[in-house]
Structure formats: C-alpha cells, structure tokens
Amino acid sequence: MIRTLAPLLIAVSLTACQSLPGVDPDIGENAVLLSAQHCLEEPVGDNNRIHYGPCLKITEINGSKPQVRDDGFIALLARQPVTIETACVYRLADGSPIPATVETATYTVRPDTFPRGGRRWYLHAHKQARGVIGCSPTLAPSVYPLEETD
C-alpha cells in the first residue's frame, strides 16, 4: 500500500508545484499582457440568469492605436508608465451594447502598477457588474468583477 501511495503523492506534489502562479512563458519576465477589451457579467439568483455589465475597450496607449495580439491582449512593458484611453458601454439584458451609454476615461499606469512581468491583466469598466454608473477603469488579475453586487 505504501509503495503505491508514494508515487501518487510525488505526482500530486509535482503537479501542484507546476500549477503555482509564476511567469507565463508566452509573456516573458519584462512584459505583461493587458486585455484589449473586456465585459463584466455576474450571475443573478439561483436560476442561472446572467446580468450583463459594462464593457471596456482600450482605444489608445500613449496616444496611439494599440497593437492587439491574436489572443486579444496588448503587450506592455512591466515597470513602464503609460497612459491608456478607454471607452465603456453598458449592455441590454440580451448582452447587446447600448450606443447612447458610451463614455471615455483615462487610466494611468505608473511604474509600480506592474512591478513584475509574466502575467495577464484585465482592465474592467468598473469594480462590479451591477449597480454602477460611468466608466471607472479598474485593473484586476482576473476576468471576474472585483466586488460581487449581491
């Protein structure tokens, strides 16, 4: 029993170590990837209904149109200040955009915003998907809202 359990424990330990967050080999140590556009959504109640929150799109970086990779991300240098211009739009219950709600906002990346590279980041239109007004870009390492509305 112990002889069969030991290899299993070693395999599980190695797998767990490989799953730890670190530098993504597709990104590199001196860069981060920032989502070019991202929409917030949040489950509502017990019936698997989804509330479609606001969407944010990066329109300019330091006054120029961003270079968006095939995977939908923009490569930025870590520890490098940049100015990001964004456009936010709210969505109807079916997820389609409401053009009359488009707002713009500036997000400033400071040298300490991305102290190390090798990670993917998301710029959200707001900190939560429901009950918010305006375009208030919020940086997060996750696709999920920073705060739940419920």
Short mmCIF file of C-alpha atoms in Angstrom, two decimals:
data_model
loop_
_atom_site.label_atom_id
_atom_site.label_comp_id
_atom_site.label_asym_id
_atom_site.label_seq_id
_atom_site.Cartn_x
_atom_site.Cartn_y
_atom_site.Cartn_z
CA MET A 1 0.00 0.00 0.00
CA ILE A 2 2.77 2.45 0.94
CA ARG A 3 4.69 1.61 -2.25
CA THR A 4 1.71 2.53 -4.41
CA LEU A 5 0.85 5.60 -2.39
CA ALA A 6 4.34 7.18 -2.50
CA PRO A 7 4.49 7.63 -6.31
CA LEU A 8 0.97 9.03 -6.27
CA LEU A 9 1.90 11.61 -3.61
CA ILE A 10 5.02 12.61 -5.55
CA ALA A 11 3.00 13.05 -8.76
CA VAL A 12 0.39 15.17 -6.98
CA SER A 13 3.11 17.33 -5.39
CA LEU A 14 4.82 17.95 -8.71
CA THR A 15 1.53 18.83 -10.37
CA ALA A 16 0.69 21.27 -7.58
CA CYS A 17 4.07 22.96 -7.92
CA GLN A 18 3.57 23.35 -11.65
CA SER A 19 0.20 25.00 -11.02
CA LEU A 20 1.59 27.77 -8.86
CA PRO A 21 1.30 31.26 -10.40
CA GLY A 22 4.51 32.38 -11.99
CA VAL A 23 5.83 33.78 -15.21
CA ASP A 24 3.76 32.75 -18.21
CA PRO A 25 6.23 31.53 -20.86
CA ASP A 26 4.11 33.21 -23.59
CA ILE A 27 4.63 36.61 -21.96
CA GLY A 28 8.17 36.84 -20.62
CA GLU A 29 9.59 38.38 -17.46
CA ASN A 30 9.71 42.01 -18.66
CA ALA A 31 6.19 42.27 -20.07
CA VAL A 32 2.56 41.92 -19.05
CA LEU A 33 -0.48 41.25 -21.20
CA LEU A 34 -3.49 43.51 -20.79
CA SER A 35 -6.90 42.59 -22.23
CA ALA A 36 -7.75 44.85 -25.16
CA GLN A 37 -11.42 44.67 -24.30
CA HIS A 38 -13.39 43.05 -21.53
CA CYS A 39 -17.03 42.83 -20.48
CA LEU A 40 -18.24 42.28 -16.93
CA GLU A 41 -21.04 39.88 -16.13
CA GLU A 42 -22.42 38.40 -12.98
CA PRO A 43 -24.81 35.55 -12.16
CA VAL A 44 -28.12 36.66 -10.66
CA GLY A 45 -30.11 34.48 -8.27
CA ASP A 46 -30.40 30.72 -8.39
CA ASN A 47 -31.84 30.36 -11.89
CA ASN A 48 -28.59 30.69 -13.89
CA ARG A 49 -29.55 34.14 -15.15
CA ILE A 50 -26.65 36.41 -16.15
CA HIS A 51 -26.55 40.18 -15.69
CA TYR A 52 -24.52 41.72 -18.50
CA GLY A 53 -22.43 44.52 -17.03
CA PRO A 54 -20.47 47.24 -18.79
CA CYS A 55 -17.78 46.58 -21.40
CA LEU A 56 -14.46 48.39 -21.67
CA LYS A 57 -12.26 48.68 -24.76
CA ILE A 58 -8.76 50.15 -24.88
CA THR A 59 -8.75 52.73 -27.66
CA GLU A 60 -5.27 54.29 -27.28
CA ILE A 61 -1.99 53.76 -25.48
CA ASN A 62 0.19 56.86 -25.20
CA GLY A 63 -1.85 58.48 -27.98
CA SER A 64 -1.52 55.61 -30.48
CA LYS A 65 -3.83 52.79 -31.51
CA PRO A 66 -2.82 49.67 -29.52
CA GLN A 67 -1.26 46.62 -31.13
CA VAL A 68 -3.67 43.81 -30.22
CA ARG A 69 -2.34 40.26 -30.36
CA ASP A 70 -4.29 37.37 -31.87
CA ASP A 71 -5.33 36.30 -28.36
CA GLY A 72 -6.97 39.69 -27.65
CA PHE A 73 -4.25 41.04 -25.36
CA ILE A 74 -1.89 44.01 -25.61
CA ALA A 75 1.74 43.56 -24.54
CA LEU A 76 3.07 46.25 -22.18
CA LEU A 77 6.47 46.55 -20.58
CA ALA A 78 6.49 45.96 -16.82
CA ARG A 79 7.59 48.94 -14.68
CA GLN A 80 6.84 51.30 -17.60
CA PRO A 81 4.39 54.21 -17.22
CA VAL A 82 1.75 54.57 -19.94
CA THR A 83 -1.50 56.43 -20.45
CA ILE A 84 -4.43 54.29 -21.57
CA GLU A 85 -7.56 55.76 -23.14
CA THR A 86 -10.68 53.63 -22.83
CA ALA A 87 -14.28 53.55 -23.99
CA CYS A 88 -17.00 51.93 -21.88
CA VAL A 89 -20.51 50.93 -22.91
CA TYR A 90 -23.42 49.42 -20.99
CA ARG A 91 -25.40 46.45 -22.33
CA LEU A 92 -29.02 45.40 -22.56
CA ALA A 93 -30.36 42.24 -20.90
CA ASP A 94 -29.51 40.25 -24.05
CA GLY A 95 -25.87 41.42 -23.94
CA SER A 96 -26.08 43.84 -26.89
CA PRO A 97 -24.44 47.28 -26.39
CA ILE A 98 -26.39 50.48 -25.75
CA PRO A 99 -24.60 53.04 -28.01
CA ALA A 100 -26.04 56.05 -26.15
CA THR A 101 -24.18 54.97 -22.97
CA VAL A 102 -20.64 55.17 -24.37
CA GLU A 103 -18.23 57.05 -22.07
CA THR A 104 -14.49 57.51 -22.22
CA ALA A 105 -11.96 57.50 -19.40
CA THR A 106 -8.20 57.62 -18.96
CA TYR A 107 -6.30 55.03 -16.94
CA THR A 108 -2.73 55.83 -15.90
CA VAL A 109 -0.23 53.01 -15.50
CA ARG A 110 2.52 54.01 -13.05
CA PRO A 111 5.95 52.36 -12.85
CA ASP A 112 4.75 50.38 -9.83
CA THR A 113 1.44 49.23 -11.40
CA PHE A 114 3.11 46.18 -12.93
CA PRO A 115 6.17 45.62 -10.70
CA ARG A 116 6.92 42.28 -12.38
CA GLY A 117 6.11 40.75 -15.71
CA GLY A 118 4.81 37.42 -16.86
CA ARG A 119 1.11 37.87 -16.04
CA ARG A 120 -2.19 38.59 -17.75
CA TRP A 121 -4.29 41.52 -16.53
CA TYR A 122 -7.81 42.78 -17.21
CA LEU A 123 -9.00 46.37 -17.24
CA HIS A 124 -12.63 46.34 -16.08
CA ALA A 125 -15.11 49.14 -16.81
CA HIS A 126 -15.94 49.24 -13.09
CA LYS A 127 -15.35 47.30 -9.86
CA GLN A 128 -18.67 45.44 -10.13
CA ALA A 129 -21.07 44.37 -12.86
CA ARG A 130 -24.34 45.77 -11.46
CA GLY A 131 -25.43 48.99 -9.81
CA VAL A 132 -22.62 51.14 -11.19
CA ILE A 133 -22.65 54.34 -13.21
CA GLY A 134 -19.99 55.70 -15.51
CA CYS A 135 -16.66 54.49 -16.77
CA SER A 136 -14.22 53.90 -13.94
CA PRO A 137 -11.41 51.63 -15.23
CA THR A 138 -10.23 49.18 -12.59
CA LEU A 139 -7.25 46.86 -13.02
CA ALA A 140 -7.53 43.22 -11.92
CA PRO A 141 -5.66 39.94 -12.48
CA SER A 142 -8.99 38.18 -13.10
CA VAL A 143 -11.89 38.29 -15.56
CA TYR A 144 -14.31 38.42 -12.63
CA PRO A 145 -15.59 41.66 -11.05
CA LEU A 146 -13.63 42.84 -8.04
CA GLU A 147 -16.80 43.06 -5.97
CA GLU A 148 -19.99 41.00 -6.08
CA THR A 149 -23.18 43.04 -6.24
CA ASP A 150 -25.39 40.74 -4.11
#
